[in-house]
Short mmCIF file of C-alpha atoms and ligand atoms in Angstrom, two decimals:
data_model
loop_
_atom_site.label_atom_id
_atom_site.label_comp_id
_atom_site.label_asym_id
_atom_site.label_seq_id
_atom_site.Cartn_x
_atom_site.Cartn_y
_atom_site.Cartn_z
CA UNK A 1 154.00 -206.98 41.23
CA UNK A 2 151.52 -205.38 43.79
CA UNK A 3 151.52 -205.57 46.88
CA UNK A 4 148.20 -205.68 49.67
CA UNK A 5 147.06 -201.69 50.34
CA UNK A 6 146.88 -202.49 54.33
CA UNK A 7 149.76 -199.70 54.38
CA UNK A 8 147.37 -196.50 52.94
CA UNK A 9 144.00 -197.24 54.77
CA UNK A 10 142.79 -193.51 54.29
CA UNK A 11 143.42 -194.01 50.84
CA UNK A 12 141.16 -197.27 50.63
CA UNK A 13 138.35 -195.87 52.30
CA UNK A 14 137.95 -193.46 49.49
CA UNK A 15 139.04 -195.35 46.52
CA UNK A 16 137.22 -198.88 45.38
CA UNK A 17 140.72 -200.42 44.14
CA UNK A 18 144.37 -199.12 45.39
CA UNK A 19 147.14 -201.34 44.52
CA UNK A 20 150.88 -200.61 45.48
CA UNK A 21 153.67 -201.56 43.01
CA UNK A 22 156.73 -202.35 44.69
CA UNK A 23 158.35 -201.10 41.54
CA UNK A 24 157.46 -200.02 38.13
CA UNK A 25 158.45 -198.22 34.88
CA UNK A 26 155.55 -195.65 35.30
CA UNK A 27 152.39 -195.89 37.02
CA UNK A 28 150.48 -193.83 33.95
CA UNK A 29 151.91 -196.18 31.80
CA UNK A 30 150.60 -199.56 33.66
CA UNK A 31 147.57 -197.88 34.68
CA UNK A 32 146.40 -196.93 30.53
CA UNK A 33 147.32 -200.50 29.86
CA UNK A 34 145.68 -202.49 32.65
CA UNK A 35 142.51 -200.41 32.66
CA UNK A 36 141.83 -200.70 28.73
CA UNK A 37 142.27 -204.39 29.29
CA UNK A 38 140.29 -205.21 32.47
CA UNK A 39 137.46 -203.30 34.07
CA UNK A 40 138.97 -200.81 36.90
CA UNK A 41 136.21 -198.85 38.61
CA UNK A 42 136.30 -195.22 39.02
CA UNK A 43 138.87 -193.71 41.74
CA UNK A 44 140.97 -196.97 41.15
CA UNK A 45 144.65 -196.25 42.68
CA UNK A 46 147.76 -197.29 41.36
CA UNK A 47 150.37 -196.09 43.04
CA UNK A 48 154.47 -196.55 44.35
CA UNK A 49 157.33 -195.23 45.50
CA UNK A 50 160.06 -196.35 43.38
CA UNK A 51 158.93 -195.44 39.46
CA UNK A 52 161.94 -195.67 37.39
CA UNK A 53 160.88 -194.21 34.07
CA UNK A 54 158.35 -191.41 35.00
CA UNK A 55 156.90 -189.43 32.42
CA UNK A 56 155.95 -185.97 32.03
CA UNK A 57 154.20 -183.64 29.14
CA UNK A 58 155.78 -183.92 26.07
CA UNK A 59 157.89 -186.90 26.39
CA UNK A 60 159.88 -184.90 29.30
CA UNK A 61 160.88 -187.66 32.20
CA UNK A 62 160.05 -187.28 35.57
CA UNK A 63 162.62 -188.32 37.31
CA UNK A 64 162.64 -189.36 41.50
CA UNK A 65 165.31 -191.69 43.13
CA UNK A 66 163.78 -194.73 45.19
CA UNK A 67 162.11 -193.67 47.96
CA UNK A 68 162.24 -190.22 47.04
CA UNK A 69 158.57 -189.61 46.10
CA UNK A 70 155.32 -190.61 45.70
CA UNK A 71 153.77 -191.72 42.04
CA UNK A 72 149.78 -192.03 42.04
CA UNK A 73 147.66 -192.66 39.30
CA UNK A 74 144.44 -192.74 39.66
CA UNK A 75 141.23 -193.85 37.24
CA UNK A 76 138.96 -191.14 36.38
CA UNK A 77 135.58 -192.58 34.49
CA UNK A 78 133.98 -189.31 33.74
CA UNK A 79 131.96 -190.69 30.93
CA UNK A 80 129.02 -188.25 31.17
CA UNK A 81 131.65 -185.28 31.13
CA UNK A 82 131.07 -183.11 28.16
CA UNK A 83 134.01 -183.25 25.69
CA UNK A 84 134.49 -179.48 25.68
CA UNK A 85 134.80 -179.69 29.66
CA UNK A 86 137.40 -182.62 29.82
CA UNK A 87 140.03 -179.52 30.20
CA UNK A 88 139.09 -179.13 33.38
CA UNK A 89 140.34 -182.89 34.53
CA UNK A 90 144.01 -181.57 34.94
CA UNK A 91 143.06 -178.50 36.40
CA UNK A 92 140.76 -180.10 39.15
CA UNK A 93 143.47 -182.16 40.17
CA UNK A 94 145.85 -179.30 40.05
CA UNK A 95 143.53 -177.95 42.67
CA UNK A 96 142.85 -180.86 44.44
CA UNK A 97 146.82 -181.55 45.12
CA UNK A 98 146.86 -178.32 46.01
CA UNK A 99 144.91 -178.23 48.95
CA UNK A 100 146.07 -181.78 49.71
CA UNK A 101 149.47 -180.30 49.94
CA UNK A 102 148.22 -177.33 51.62
CA UNK A 103 146.80 -179.40 54.90
CA UNK A 104 150.33 -180.19 55.36
CA UNK A 105 152.70 -177.89 54.71
CA UNK A 106 150.58 -174.93 56.88
CA UNK A 107 153.42 -172.80 56.93
CA UNK A 108 154.26 -172.16 53.87
CA UNK A 109 153.30 -170.46 50.44
CA UNK A 110 151.62 -173.21 48.47
CA UNK A 111 150.13 -172.89 45.37
CA UNK A 112 148.77 -173.70 41.52
CA UNK A 113 151.02 -172.85 38.24
CA UNK A 114 148.72 -172.86 35.67
CA UNK A 115 147.89 -175.64 34.96
CA UNK A 116 148.51 -178.72 37.33
CA UNK A 117 151.91 -177.90 39.20
CA UNK A 118 152.12 -177.54 42.42
CA UNK A 119 154.49 -175.12 43.74
CA UNK A 120 155.81 -174.12 47.42
CA UNK A 121 158.07 -171.01 47.80
CA UNK A 122 157.96 -170.89 43.81
CA UNK A 123 159.50 -174.47 43.81
CA UNK A 124 157.74 -177.46 42.23
CA UNK A 125 156.95 -179.97 44.42
CA UNK A 126 154.16 -182.19 42.57
CA UNK A 127 153.81 -182.22 38.63
CA UNK A 128 150.26 -183.71 37.12
CA UNK A 129 150.31 -185.97 33.65
CA UNK A 130 146.83 -187.04 32.75
CA UNK A 131 146.07 -189.25 29.66
CA UNK A 132 143.55 -191.26 27.95
CA UNK A 133 142.98 -195.03 28.08
CA UNK A 134 143.90 -196.71 24.74
CA UNK A 135 139.92 -197.04 24.33
CA UNK A 136 139.66 -193.41 25.12
CA UNK A 137 136.44 -194.30 27.90
CA UNK A 138 138.83 -192.81 30.87
CA UNK A 139 140.99 -191.02 32.14
CA UNK A 140 144.08 -191.53 34.12
CA UNK A 141 145.59 -188.75 35.96
CA UNK A 142 149.16 -189.31 37.54
CA UNK A 143 150.45 -186.95 40.18
CA UNK A 144 154.19 -187.21 41.49
CA UNK A 145 155.14 -185.85 45.21
CA UNK A 146 158.19 -185.61 46.12
CA UNK A 147 158.46 -186.70 49.37
CA UNK A 148 161.14 -187.39 51.29
CA UNK A 149 163.87 -186.21 48.90
CA UNK A 150 166.73 -185.00 49.94
CA UNK A 151 168.40 -181.93 48.60
CA UNK A 152 171.18 -183.47 46.86
CA UNK A 153 168.15 -185.61 44.80
CA UNK A 154 166.79 -182.87 43.46
CA UNK A 155 166.47 -183.46 40.03
CA UNK A 156 166.49 -179.89 39.09
CA UNK A 157 167.26 -176.50 40.54
CA UNK A 158 163.06 -175.48 40.23
CA UNK A 159 162.55 -178.90 42.44
CA UNK A 160 161.37 -179.01 46.24
CA UNK A 161 160.19 -181.39 48.19
CA UNK A 162 158.04 -182.06 51.76
CA UNK A 163 162.01 -183.23 52.95
CA UNK A 164 163.75 -180.04 51.83
CA UNK A 165 160.78 -177.90 53.57
CA UNK A 166 161.54 -179.79 56.67
CA UNK A 167 158.41 -181.77 56.56
CA UNK A 168 157.63 -185.58 56.92
CA UNK A 169 154.72 -186.23 54.28
CA UNK A 170 151.80 -188.74 55.28
CA UNK A 171 150.93 -190.04 52.14
CA UNK A 172 148.12 -191.65 52.83
CA UNK A 173 146.43 -188.47 54.42
CA UNK A 174 147.53 -186.42 51.66
CA UNK A 175 146.31 -189.61 48.25
CA UNK A 176 142.71 -189.82 50.72
CA UNK A 177 142.71 -185.59 50.82
CA UNK A 178 143.37 -185.41 46.92
CA UNK A 179 140.70 -187.93 46.14
CA UNK A 180 138.07 -186.89 47.81
CA UNK A 181 138.28 -183.09 46.73
CA UNK A 182 138.84 -184.38 42.78
CA UNK A 183 136.12 -187.05 42.91
CA UNK A 184 134.17 -184.04 44.66
CA UNK A 185 135.03 -181.25 42.04
CA UNK A 186 134.43 -183.54 38.95
CA UNK A 187 130.62 -184.66 40.18
CA UNK A 188 130.04 -180.81 40.50
CA UNK A 189 131.80 -180.47 37.24
CA UNK A 190 129.62 -183.40 35.77
CA UNK A 191 126.03 -182.08 37.97
CA UNK A 192 126.67 -178.65 36.02
CA UNK A 193 126.73 -180.10 32.87
CA UNK A 194 130.14 -179.06 32.44
CA UNK A 195 129.60 -175.79 33.43
CA UNK A 196 133.16 -174.97 35.45
CA UNK A 197 131.63 -171.59 36.55
CA UNK A 198 128.48 -172.87 38.09
CA UNK A 199 130.02 -176.00 40.30
CA UNK A 200 132.57 -173.75 41.90
CA UNK A 201 135.54 -175.12 40.39
CA UNK A 202 136.57 -172.48 38.41
CA UNK A 203 136.19 -170.06 41.65
CA UNK A 204 138.17 -172.68 43.05
CA UNK A 205 141.38 -173.03 40.42
CA UNK A 206 141.38 -168.97 40.31
CA UNK A 207 141.69 -169.07 44.51
CA UNK A 208 145.13 -171.06 44.50
CA UNK A 209 146.24 -170.40 41.41
CA UNK A 210 149.15 -168.50 42.09
CA UNK A 211 150.03 -167.85 38.39
CA UNK A 212 147.39 -164.96 38.61
CA UNK A 213 148.55 -161.19 38.84
CA UNK A 214 152.31 -162.55 37.57
CA UNK A 215 154.18 -161.71 34.57
CA UNK A 216 154.39 -165.10 32.76
CA UNK A 217 156.87 -166.41 29.67
CA UNK A 218 154.46 -168.41 27.63
CA UNK A 219 156.38 -171.11 25.23
CA UNK A 220 153.23 -172.62 23.39
CA UNK A 221 152.89 -176.13 21.16
CA UNK A 222 153.78 -174.11 17.70
CA UNK A 223 157.01 -172.85 18.86
CA UNK A 224 156.40 -168.98 19.42
CA UNK A 225 156.49 -167.45 22.78
CA UNK A 226 154.07 -165.05 24.51
CA UNK A 227 154.99 -163.21 27.10
CA UNK A 228 152.31 -160.84 29.25
CA UNK A 229 150.93 -161.03 32.74
CA UNK A 230 148.41 -163.81 33.72
CA UNK A 231 145.49 -161.72 34.28
CA UNK A 232 142.73 -164.12 34.64
CA UNK A 233 141.68 -167.99 33.72
CA UNK A 234 138.46 -168.27 31.26
CA UNK A 235 135.39 -170.61 31.39
CA UNK A 236 137.08 -172.91 29.25
CA UNK A 237 139.80 -173.33 32.05
CA UNK A 238 142.42 -171.48 29.07
CA UNK A 239 145.29 -169.29 30.96
CA UNK A 240 144.44 -165.07 29.88
CA UNK A 241 147.40 -163.44 29.08
CA UNK A 242 147.76 -159.65 28.41
CA UNK A 243 150.46 -158.36 26.66
CA UNK A 244 151.71 -154.93 27.28
CA UNK A 245 149.34 -152.53 25.90
CA UNK A 246 146.96 -155.02 24.50
CA UNK A 247 143.65 -154.08 25.06
CA UNK A 248 142.51 -158.46 25.29
CA UNK A 249 144.15 -161.13 26.40
CA UNK A 250 145.48 -164.38 24.64
CA UNK A 251 143.17 -167.69 25.59
CA UNK A 252 146.41 -170.41 26.15
CA UNK A 253 145.49 -173.51 26.28
CA UNK A 254 148.35 -175.68 26.20
CA UNK A 255 151.69 -174.50 27.16
CA UNK A 256 154.54 -174.26 29.17
CA UNK A 257 154.63 -171.46 31.64
CA UNK A 258 157.73 -169.45 33.43
CA UNK A 259 156.99 -167.26 36.02
CA UNK A 260 159.04 -164.51 35.79
CA UNK A 261 158.94 -162.78 38.55
CA UNK A 262 158.79 -163.41 42.10
C1 LIG B 1 154.55 -183.05 35.07
O1 LIG B 1 155.44 -183.14 33.58
O2 LIG B 1 155.63 -182.58 35.85
C2 LIG B 1 154.16 -184.04 35.14
C3 LIG B 1 154.38 -185.53 35.97
C4 LIG B 1 153.51 -186.47 36.33
C5 LIG B 1 154.59 -187.72 37.20
C6 LIG B 1 153.21 -188.11 37.58
S1 LIG B 1 154.13 -189.73 38.62
C7 LIG B 1 152.99 -190.65 38.28
C8 LIG B 1 152.43 -190.69 36.66
N1 LIG B 1 153.16 -191.52 36.36
C9 LIG B 1 153.89 -191.38 35.43
O3 LIG B 1 155.14 -191.53 34.31
N2 LIG B 1 153.95 -189.65 35.23
C10 LIG B 1 152.94 -189.76 36.33
P1 LIG B 1 156.14 -181.75 33.22
O4 LIG B 1 155.74 -180.52 33.13
O5 LIG B 1 156.55 -181.97 31.50
O6 LIG B 1 157.34 -181.29 33.94
C11 LIG B 1 158.54 -181.89 33.48
C12 LIG B 1 159.61 -181.30 34.41
O7 LIG B 1 159.39 -180.68 35.30
C13 LIG B 1 161.25 -182.00 33.29
O8 LIG B 1 161.48 -181.74 32.40
C14 LIG B 1 162.27 -181.73 34.33
O9 LIG B 1 162.29 -180.15 34.30
C15 LIG B 1 161.11 -181.34 35.93
N3 LIG B 1 161.09 -182.47 36.85
C16 LIG B 1 161.18 -183.54 36.44
N4 LIG B 1 161.70 -184.38 38.02
C17 LIG B 1 161.39 -183.67 38.75
C18 LIG B 1 161.00 -183.80 40.00
N5 LIG B 1 160.78 -184.82 40.96
N6 LIG B 1 160.51 -182.69 40.63
C19 LIG B 1 160.28 -181.89 40.24
N7 LIG B 1 160.63 -181.34 38.90
C20 LIG B 1 161.02 -182.46 38.13
#
């Protein structure tokens, strides 16, 4: 079920279509299916504060008790973006969300954990999942932001929320700030022919990325583990990890990162 978007005027000023579900299983799953059947414009938004079967990456679960978090999925029509630059979409979303959260948590240490978790004081306040629509014509980027989540509601020890940080999240402002930045970053990336260094996105992501300079352990998709220091992000958006004693970094395009020291 959807209800009017009049509770989110700033978001509605940025997005051509804002749908609010009272509750749903997964806003990403819903928007992936809906946008494949119907013409949803670029920057369409589906959101809820009661998501009951939230999806994480690799079939993991995103857990948020009703009313404790915002789940927001955005439809991106980025057909003009070269295929080999699509890996920058989740990074752009992570950067945009980091900046949007920073605008409200001004006294805290808010940083991006590569590729797209937002951490506050090293604990996760937001996770992001990008998925293609069924016809591969568009991308759905879903963000889960822990807003009113009380300490006893945190699903894992490594999580935090606006409430735990002692703040009330202005959800409408958060989404509007996020959408404006995300759209601007992707528009610039398309204008630069997919070159993230030329568009400035590479520098933006590097500027907020708290993973850089840290000792990290990376669990790679093939089951192997890589340990080293995160030394950079390359022009393709891959994390560069340099093993102790190695001259050249290894480039990681997908994997789970653990920050080993804070
Ligand atoms: C993510 O996966 O962080 C992506 C989460 C995306 C959620 C949004 S909500 C809107 C849209 N609709 C959906 O169905 N999904 C998207 P990943 O990096 O795999 O992290 C998942 C892991 O984070 C879990 O295995 C837990 O360890 C932890 N986790 C689960 N719920 C959490 C929460 N609320 N806050 C912090 N950490 C959490």
